[in-house]
mmCIF file of C-alpha atoms in Angstrom:
data_model
loop_
_atom_site.group_PDB
_atom_site.id
_atom_site.type_symbol
_atom_site.label_atom_id
_atom_site.label_comp_id
_atom_site.label_asym_id
_atom_site.label_seq_id
_atom_site.Cartn_x
_atom_site.Cartn_y
_atom_site.Cartn_z
ATOM 1 C CA UNK A 26 0.000 0.000 0.000
ATOM 2 C CA UNK A 27 3.015 2.301 0.271
ATOM 3 C CA UNK A 28 3.135 2.864 -3.483
ATOM 4 C CA UNK A 29 -0.436 4.197 -3.656
ATOM 5 C CA UNK A 30 -0.591 7.936 -4.216
ATOM 6 C CA UNK A 31 -2.928 10.121 -2.162
ATOM 7 C CA UNK A 32 -5.061 10.678 -5.282
ATOM 8 C CA UNK A 33 -5.502 6.943 -5.784
ATOM 9 C CA UNK A 34 -6.251 6.456 -2.094
ATOM 10 C CA UNK A 35 -8.963 9.117 -2.342
ATOM 11 C CA UNK A 36 -10.355 7.331 -5.394
ATOM 12 C CA UNK A 37 -10.415 4.010 -3.521
ATOM 13 C CA UNK A 38 -12.189 5.551 -0.529
ATOM 14 C CA UNK A 39 -14.717 7.294 -2.761
ATOM 15 C CA UNK A 40 -15.380 4.107 -4.704
ATOM 16 C CA UNK A 41 -15.968 2.045 -1.572
ATOM 17 C CA UNK A 42 -18.312 4.647 -0.087
ATOM 18 C CA UNK A 43 -20.203 5.055 -3.359
ATOM 19 C CA UNK A 44 -20.594 1.306 -3.792
ATOM 20 C CA UNK A 45 -21.919 0.983 -0.241
ATOM 21 C CA UNK A 46 -24.372 3.841 -0.740
ATOM 22 C CA UNK A 47 -25.521 2.351 -4.030
ATOM 23 C CA UNK A 48 -26.133 -0.985 -2.297
ATOM 24 C CA UNK A 49 -28.188 0.700 0.443
ATOM 25 C CA UNK A 50 -30.255 2.576 -2.117
ATOM 26 C CA UNK A 51 -30.768 -0.617 -4.108
ATOM 27 C CA UNK A 52 -31.974 -2.453 -1.000
ATOM 28 C CA UNK A 53 -34.275 0.420 -0.030
ATOM 29 C CA UNK A 54 -35.794 0.361 -3.516
ATOM 30 C CA UNK A 55 -36.448 -3.368 -3.306
ATOM 31 C CA UNK A 56 -36.726 -4.450 0.361
ATOM 32 C CA UNK A 57 -37.287 -8.078 -0.640
ATOM 33 C CA UNK A 58 -33.714 -8.293 -1.961
ATOM 34 C CA UNK A 59 -31.449 -10.750 -0.223
ATOM 35 C CA UNK A 60 -29.137 -8.499 1.769
ATOM 36 C CA UNK A 61 -26.351 -11.085 1.712
ATOM 37 C CA UNK A 62 -26.384 -11.183 -2.101
ATOM 38 C CA UNK A 63 -26.205 -7.392 -2.286
ATOM 39 C CA UNK A 64 -23.405 -7.338 0.298
ATOM 40 C CA UNK A 65 -21.430 -9.960 -1.619
ATOM 41 C CA UNK A 66 -21.832 -8.057 -4.878
ATOM 42 C CA UNK A 67 -20.829 -4.776 -3.234
ATOM 43 C CA UNK A 68 -17.767 -6.370 -1.658
ATOM 44 C CA UNK A 69 -16.682 -7.858 -4.989
ATOM 45 C CA UNK A 70 -17.162 -4.524 -6.759
ATOM 46 C CA UNK A 71 -15.186 -2.684 -4.076
ATOM 47 C CA UNK A 72 -12.398 -5.265 -4.128
ATOM 48 C CA UNK A 73 -12.122 -5.024 -7.913
ATOM 49 C CA UNK A 74 -11.922 -1.228 -7.727
ATOM 50 C CA UNK A 75 -9.256 -1.379 -5.027
ATOM 51 C CA UNK A 76 -7.188 -3.900 -6.997
ATOM 52 C CA UNK A 77 -7.420 -1.762 -10.122
ATOM 53 C CA UNK A 78 -6.578 1.480 -8.338
ATOM 54 C CA UNK A 79 -3.695 -0.029 -6.370
ATOM 55 C CA UNK A 80 -2.097 -1.723 -9.375
ATOM 56 C CA UNK A 81 1.214 -0.250 -10.311
ATOM 57 C CA UNK A 82 1.107 1.578 -13.593
ATOM 58 C CA UNK A 83 3.779 0.548 -16.046
#
């Protein structure tokens, strides 16, 4: 994590917060959704964003 610039760290934090908010809004729109499925999807999306943002550029 030492090679991540402050700009990329801000992007990662924003992405995680946005994904979480989107999941909450999605659940509130459809309360019959399985919360575990939405949580799993949100976690996978956040993890993918973090991996992409923390990858070293060549």
